[in-house]
Short mmCIF file of C-alpha atoms in Angstrom, two decimals:
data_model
loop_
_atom_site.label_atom_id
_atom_site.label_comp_id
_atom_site.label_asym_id
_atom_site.label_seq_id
_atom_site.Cartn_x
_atom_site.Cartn_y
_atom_site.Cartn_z
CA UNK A 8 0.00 0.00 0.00
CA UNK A 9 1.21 3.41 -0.38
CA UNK A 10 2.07 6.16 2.33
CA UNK A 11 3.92 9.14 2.51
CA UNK A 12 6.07 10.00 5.83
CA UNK A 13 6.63 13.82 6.61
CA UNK A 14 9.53 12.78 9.85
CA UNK A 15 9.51 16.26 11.21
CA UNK A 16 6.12 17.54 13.02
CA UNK A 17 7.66 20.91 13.83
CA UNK A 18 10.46 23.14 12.30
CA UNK A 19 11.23 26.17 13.49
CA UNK A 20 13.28 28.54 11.31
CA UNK A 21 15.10 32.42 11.16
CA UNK A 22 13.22 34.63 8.32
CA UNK A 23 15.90 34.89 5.40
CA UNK A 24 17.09 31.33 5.97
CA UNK A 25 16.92 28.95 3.80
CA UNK A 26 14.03 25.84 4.04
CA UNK A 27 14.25 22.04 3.60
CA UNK A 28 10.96 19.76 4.34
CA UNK A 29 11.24 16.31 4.31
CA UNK A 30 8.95 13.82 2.35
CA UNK A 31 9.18 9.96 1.79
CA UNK A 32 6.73 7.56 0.60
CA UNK A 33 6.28 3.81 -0.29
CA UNK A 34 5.19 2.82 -3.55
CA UNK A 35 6.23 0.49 -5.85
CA UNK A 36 6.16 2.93 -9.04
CA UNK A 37 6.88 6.43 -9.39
CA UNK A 38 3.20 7.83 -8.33
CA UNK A 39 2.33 11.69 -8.62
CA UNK A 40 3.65 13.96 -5.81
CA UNK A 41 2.18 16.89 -4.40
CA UNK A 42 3.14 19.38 -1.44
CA UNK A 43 -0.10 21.61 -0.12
CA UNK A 44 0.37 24.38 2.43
CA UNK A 45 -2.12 25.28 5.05
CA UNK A 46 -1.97 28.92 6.51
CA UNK A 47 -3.86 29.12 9.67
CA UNK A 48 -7.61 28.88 10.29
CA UNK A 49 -7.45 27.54 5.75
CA UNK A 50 -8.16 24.92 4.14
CA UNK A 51 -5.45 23.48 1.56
CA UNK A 52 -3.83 25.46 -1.09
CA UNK A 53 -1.64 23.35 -3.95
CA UNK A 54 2.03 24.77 -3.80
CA UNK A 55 3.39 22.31 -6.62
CA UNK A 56 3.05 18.79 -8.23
CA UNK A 57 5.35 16.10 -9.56
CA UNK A 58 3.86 13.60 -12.32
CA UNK A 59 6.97 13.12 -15.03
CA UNK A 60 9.96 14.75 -16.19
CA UNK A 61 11.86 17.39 -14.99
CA UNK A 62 13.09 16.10 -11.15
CA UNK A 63 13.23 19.55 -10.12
CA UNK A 64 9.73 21.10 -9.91
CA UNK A 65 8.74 24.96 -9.51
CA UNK A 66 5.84 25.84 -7.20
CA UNK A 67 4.16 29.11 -5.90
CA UNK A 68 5.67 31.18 -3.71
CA UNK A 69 8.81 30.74 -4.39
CA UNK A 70 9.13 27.13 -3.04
CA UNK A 71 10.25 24.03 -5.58
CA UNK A 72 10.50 20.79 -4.55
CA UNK A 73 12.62 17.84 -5.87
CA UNK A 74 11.57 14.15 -6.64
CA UNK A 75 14.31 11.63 -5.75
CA UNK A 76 13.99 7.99 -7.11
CA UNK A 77 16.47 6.69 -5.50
CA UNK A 78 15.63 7.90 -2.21
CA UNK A 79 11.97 7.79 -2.62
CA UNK A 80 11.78 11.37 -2.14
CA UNK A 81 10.02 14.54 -2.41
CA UNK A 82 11.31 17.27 -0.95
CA UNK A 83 10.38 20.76 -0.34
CA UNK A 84 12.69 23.82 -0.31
CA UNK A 85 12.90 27.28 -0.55
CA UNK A 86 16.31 29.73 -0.31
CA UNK A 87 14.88 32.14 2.09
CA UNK A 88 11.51 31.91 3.77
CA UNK A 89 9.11 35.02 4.91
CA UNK A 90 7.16 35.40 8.27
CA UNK A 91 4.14 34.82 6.19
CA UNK A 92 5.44 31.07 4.95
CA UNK A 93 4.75 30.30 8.96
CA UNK A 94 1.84 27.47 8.03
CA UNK A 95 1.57 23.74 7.78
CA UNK A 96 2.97 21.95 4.82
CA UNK A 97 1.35 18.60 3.58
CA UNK A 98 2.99 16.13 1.36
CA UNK A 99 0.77 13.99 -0.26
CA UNK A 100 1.01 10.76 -2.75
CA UNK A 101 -1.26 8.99 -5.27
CA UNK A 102 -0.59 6.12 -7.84
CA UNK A 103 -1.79 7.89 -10.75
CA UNK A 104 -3.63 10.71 -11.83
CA UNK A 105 -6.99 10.74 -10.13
CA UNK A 106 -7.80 13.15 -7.35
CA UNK A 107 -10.16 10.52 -5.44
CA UNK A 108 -6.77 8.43 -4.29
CA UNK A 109 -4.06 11.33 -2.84
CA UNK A 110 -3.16 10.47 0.75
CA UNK A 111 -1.48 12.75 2.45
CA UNK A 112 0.89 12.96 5.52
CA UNK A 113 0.51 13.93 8.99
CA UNK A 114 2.10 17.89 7.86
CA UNK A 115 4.93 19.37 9.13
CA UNK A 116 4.26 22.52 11.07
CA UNK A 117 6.70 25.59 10.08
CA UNK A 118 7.27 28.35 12.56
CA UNK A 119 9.23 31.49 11.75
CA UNK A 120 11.41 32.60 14.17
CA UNK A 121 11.86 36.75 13.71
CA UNK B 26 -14.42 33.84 -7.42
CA UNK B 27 -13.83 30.32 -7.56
CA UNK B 28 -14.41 28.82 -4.37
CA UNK B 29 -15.66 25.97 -2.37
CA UNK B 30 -18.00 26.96 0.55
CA UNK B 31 -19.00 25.31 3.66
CA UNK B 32 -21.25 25.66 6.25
CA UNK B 33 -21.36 25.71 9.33
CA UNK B 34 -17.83 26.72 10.16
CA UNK B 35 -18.05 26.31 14.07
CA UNK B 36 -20.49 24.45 15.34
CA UNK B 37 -20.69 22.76 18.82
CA UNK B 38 -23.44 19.73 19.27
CA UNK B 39 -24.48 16.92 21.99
CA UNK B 40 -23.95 13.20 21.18
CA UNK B 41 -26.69 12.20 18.89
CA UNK B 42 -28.23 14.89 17.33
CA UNK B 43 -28.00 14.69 13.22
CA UNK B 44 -26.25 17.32 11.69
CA UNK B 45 -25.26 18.55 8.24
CA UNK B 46 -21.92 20.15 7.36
CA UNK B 47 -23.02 21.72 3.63
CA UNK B 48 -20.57 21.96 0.99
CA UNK B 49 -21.11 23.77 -2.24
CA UNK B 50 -18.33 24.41 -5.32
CA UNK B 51 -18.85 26.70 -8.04
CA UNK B 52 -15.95 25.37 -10.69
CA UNK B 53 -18.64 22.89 -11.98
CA UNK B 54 -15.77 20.20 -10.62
CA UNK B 55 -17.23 16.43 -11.32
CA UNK B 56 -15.23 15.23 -8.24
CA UNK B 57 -15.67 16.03 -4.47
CA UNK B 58 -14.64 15.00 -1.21
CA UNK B 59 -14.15 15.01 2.47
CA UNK B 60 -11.52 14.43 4.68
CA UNK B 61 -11.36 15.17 8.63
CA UNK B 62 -8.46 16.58 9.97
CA UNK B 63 -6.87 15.44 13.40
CA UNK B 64 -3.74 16.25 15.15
CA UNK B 65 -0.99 13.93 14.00
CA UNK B 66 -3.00 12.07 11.58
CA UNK B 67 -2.96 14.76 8.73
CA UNK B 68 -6.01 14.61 6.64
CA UNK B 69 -8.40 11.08 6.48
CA UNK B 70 -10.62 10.42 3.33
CA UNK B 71 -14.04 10.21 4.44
CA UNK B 72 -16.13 9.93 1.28
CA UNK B 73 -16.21 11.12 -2.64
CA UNK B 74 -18.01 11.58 -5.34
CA UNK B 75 -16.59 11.20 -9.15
CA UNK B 76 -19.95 12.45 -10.06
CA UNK B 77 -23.65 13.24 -9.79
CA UNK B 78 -25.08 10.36 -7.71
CA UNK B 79 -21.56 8.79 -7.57
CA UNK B 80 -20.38 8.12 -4.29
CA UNK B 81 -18.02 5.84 -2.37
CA UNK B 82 -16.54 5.05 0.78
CA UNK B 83 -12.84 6.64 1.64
CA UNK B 84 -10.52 5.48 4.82
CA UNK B 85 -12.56 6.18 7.65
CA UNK B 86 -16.60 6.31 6.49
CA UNK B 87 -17.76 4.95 9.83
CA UNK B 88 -20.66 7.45 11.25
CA UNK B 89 -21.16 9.19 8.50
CA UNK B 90 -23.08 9.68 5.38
CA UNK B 91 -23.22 11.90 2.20
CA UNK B 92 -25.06 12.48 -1.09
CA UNK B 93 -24.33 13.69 -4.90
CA UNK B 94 -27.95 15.08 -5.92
CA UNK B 95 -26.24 18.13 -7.58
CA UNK B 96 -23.10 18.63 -9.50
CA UNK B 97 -22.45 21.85 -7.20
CA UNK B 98 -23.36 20.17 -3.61
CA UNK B 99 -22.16 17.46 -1.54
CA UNK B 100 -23.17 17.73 2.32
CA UNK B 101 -22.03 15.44 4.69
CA UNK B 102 -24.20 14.16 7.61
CA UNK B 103 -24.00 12.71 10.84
CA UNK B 104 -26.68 11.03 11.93
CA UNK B 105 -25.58 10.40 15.25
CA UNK B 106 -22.49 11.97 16.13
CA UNK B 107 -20.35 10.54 18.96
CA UNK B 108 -17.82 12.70 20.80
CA UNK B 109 -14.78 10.70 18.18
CA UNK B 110 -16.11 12.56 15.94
CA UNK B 111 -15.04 15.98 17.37
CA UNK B 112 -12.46 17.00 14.25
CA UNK B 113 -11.57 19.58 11.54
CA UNK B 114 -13.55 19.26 8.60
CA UNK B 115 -12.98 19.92 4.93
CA UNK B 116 -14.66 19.72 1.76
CA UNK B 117 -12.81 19.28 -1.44
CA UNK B 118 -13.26 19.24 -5.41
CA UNK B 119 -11.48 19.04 -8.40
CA UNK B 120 -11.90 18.26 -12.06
CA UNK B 121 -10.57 14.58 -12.11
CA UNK B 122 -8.62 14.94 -15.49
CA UNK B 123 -6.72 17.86 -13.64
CA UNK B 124 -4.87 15.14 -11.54
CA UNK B 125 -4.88 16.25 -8.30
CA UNK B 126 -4.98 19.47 -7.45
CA UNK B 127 -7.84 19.81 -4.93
CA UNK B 128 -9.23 23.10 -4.21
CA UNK B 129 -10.55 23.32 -0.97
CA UNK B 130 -13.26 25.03 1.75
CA UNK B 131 -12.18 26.72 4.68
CA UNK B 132 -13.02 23.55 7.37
CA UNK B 133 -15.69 23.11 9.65
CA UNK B 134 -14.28 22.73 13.07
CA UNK B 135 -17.22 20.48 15.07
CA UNK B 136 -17.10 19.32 18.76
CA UNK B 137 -19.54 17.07 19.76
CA UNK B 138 -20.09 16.53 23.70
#
């Protein structure tokens, strides 16, 4: 069965640093990626997707993510983050392209430290 | 504005009396959905539609129920809410070609004593 592991519940961070969030999942072929962000009292927003091609993928906001075969990866960065990217970040999996099967992780929650 | 509404968006209830969290999209999206949110646990399909009068079961369905009468609506009801059902609530939709990207309500944060 699939799944998709965010390890870090809580990362705190300086505004102007620089911003790595961790994503893994289990499936046995390359499925579709997706990392959503959740500002307080929100629901979901889509930041950026992964189905084929380019490994390197460009989101809103400034953030891009990169898709790692080999370490069954997704990863979300971005070279200097903003008070207002303090929110909840969501990684989230499916095996193919159809809305009705994403699962998603438990979120990692970013703070911004001033 | 493109948008998906719910309603209510607080609401506070007593072990077994129905309710009905509404949902309504205006993107004429075929597919809809709702997940609860709990801490730790991210977000937990509950049901979805693919279509008008097209429904089925997600991860956790137990306690409640939902229907597909219109394109634009999908409600979801509890018929008798128990106090594990106390959660964050939200309603999502997307075309299903667009593969994945869900566009989502606001959540409907419910506590039932």
């Amino acid at each position: 069965a699939q799944s998709v592991t965010q390890p870090d519940i809580h990362i705190t961070v300086s505004e102007g640093a620089s911003l790595e969030l961790r994503c893994n999942y289990s499936y046995g072929a390359t499925p579709y990626l997706f990392w959503y962000v959740q500002s307080p009292g929100q629901g979901l927003q889509l930041l950026l997707k992964y189905f084929s091609g380019d490994t390197l993928v460009q989101g809103i906001k400034g953030f891009e993510a990169e898709f790692k075969r080999s370490q069954s990866s997704f990863n979300l960065r971005k070279p200097s983050v903003h008070w207002s990217d303090a929110a909840e970040y969501f990684c989230a999996v499916a095996p193919y392209s159809s809305a009705s099967k994403i699962i998603f992780g438990s979120g990692t929650r970013l703070s911004i430290r001033p | 504005e493109a948008q998906v509404t719910q309603n209510p968006r607080y609401l506070i209830t007593v072990t077994g009396k129905k309710l009905t969290v509404t949902c309504s999209q205006n993107m004429n999206h075929e597919y809809m959905s709702w997940y609860r949110q709990d801490p730790g646990l991210g977000l937990r399909q509950i049901y979805y539609s693919m279509n008008v009068e097209v429904t089925d079961k997600g991860d956790v369905p137990e306690g409640y129920k939902v229907s597909r009468k219109e394109k634009r609506n999908f409600p979801l009801i509890l018929e008798s809410p128990s106090p594990n059902q106390t959660s964050l609530y939200f309603c999502a939709s997307s075309f299903e070609r667009d593969s994945g990207e869900l566009f989502f309500g606001e959540g409907s944060r419910l506590t039932v004593l």
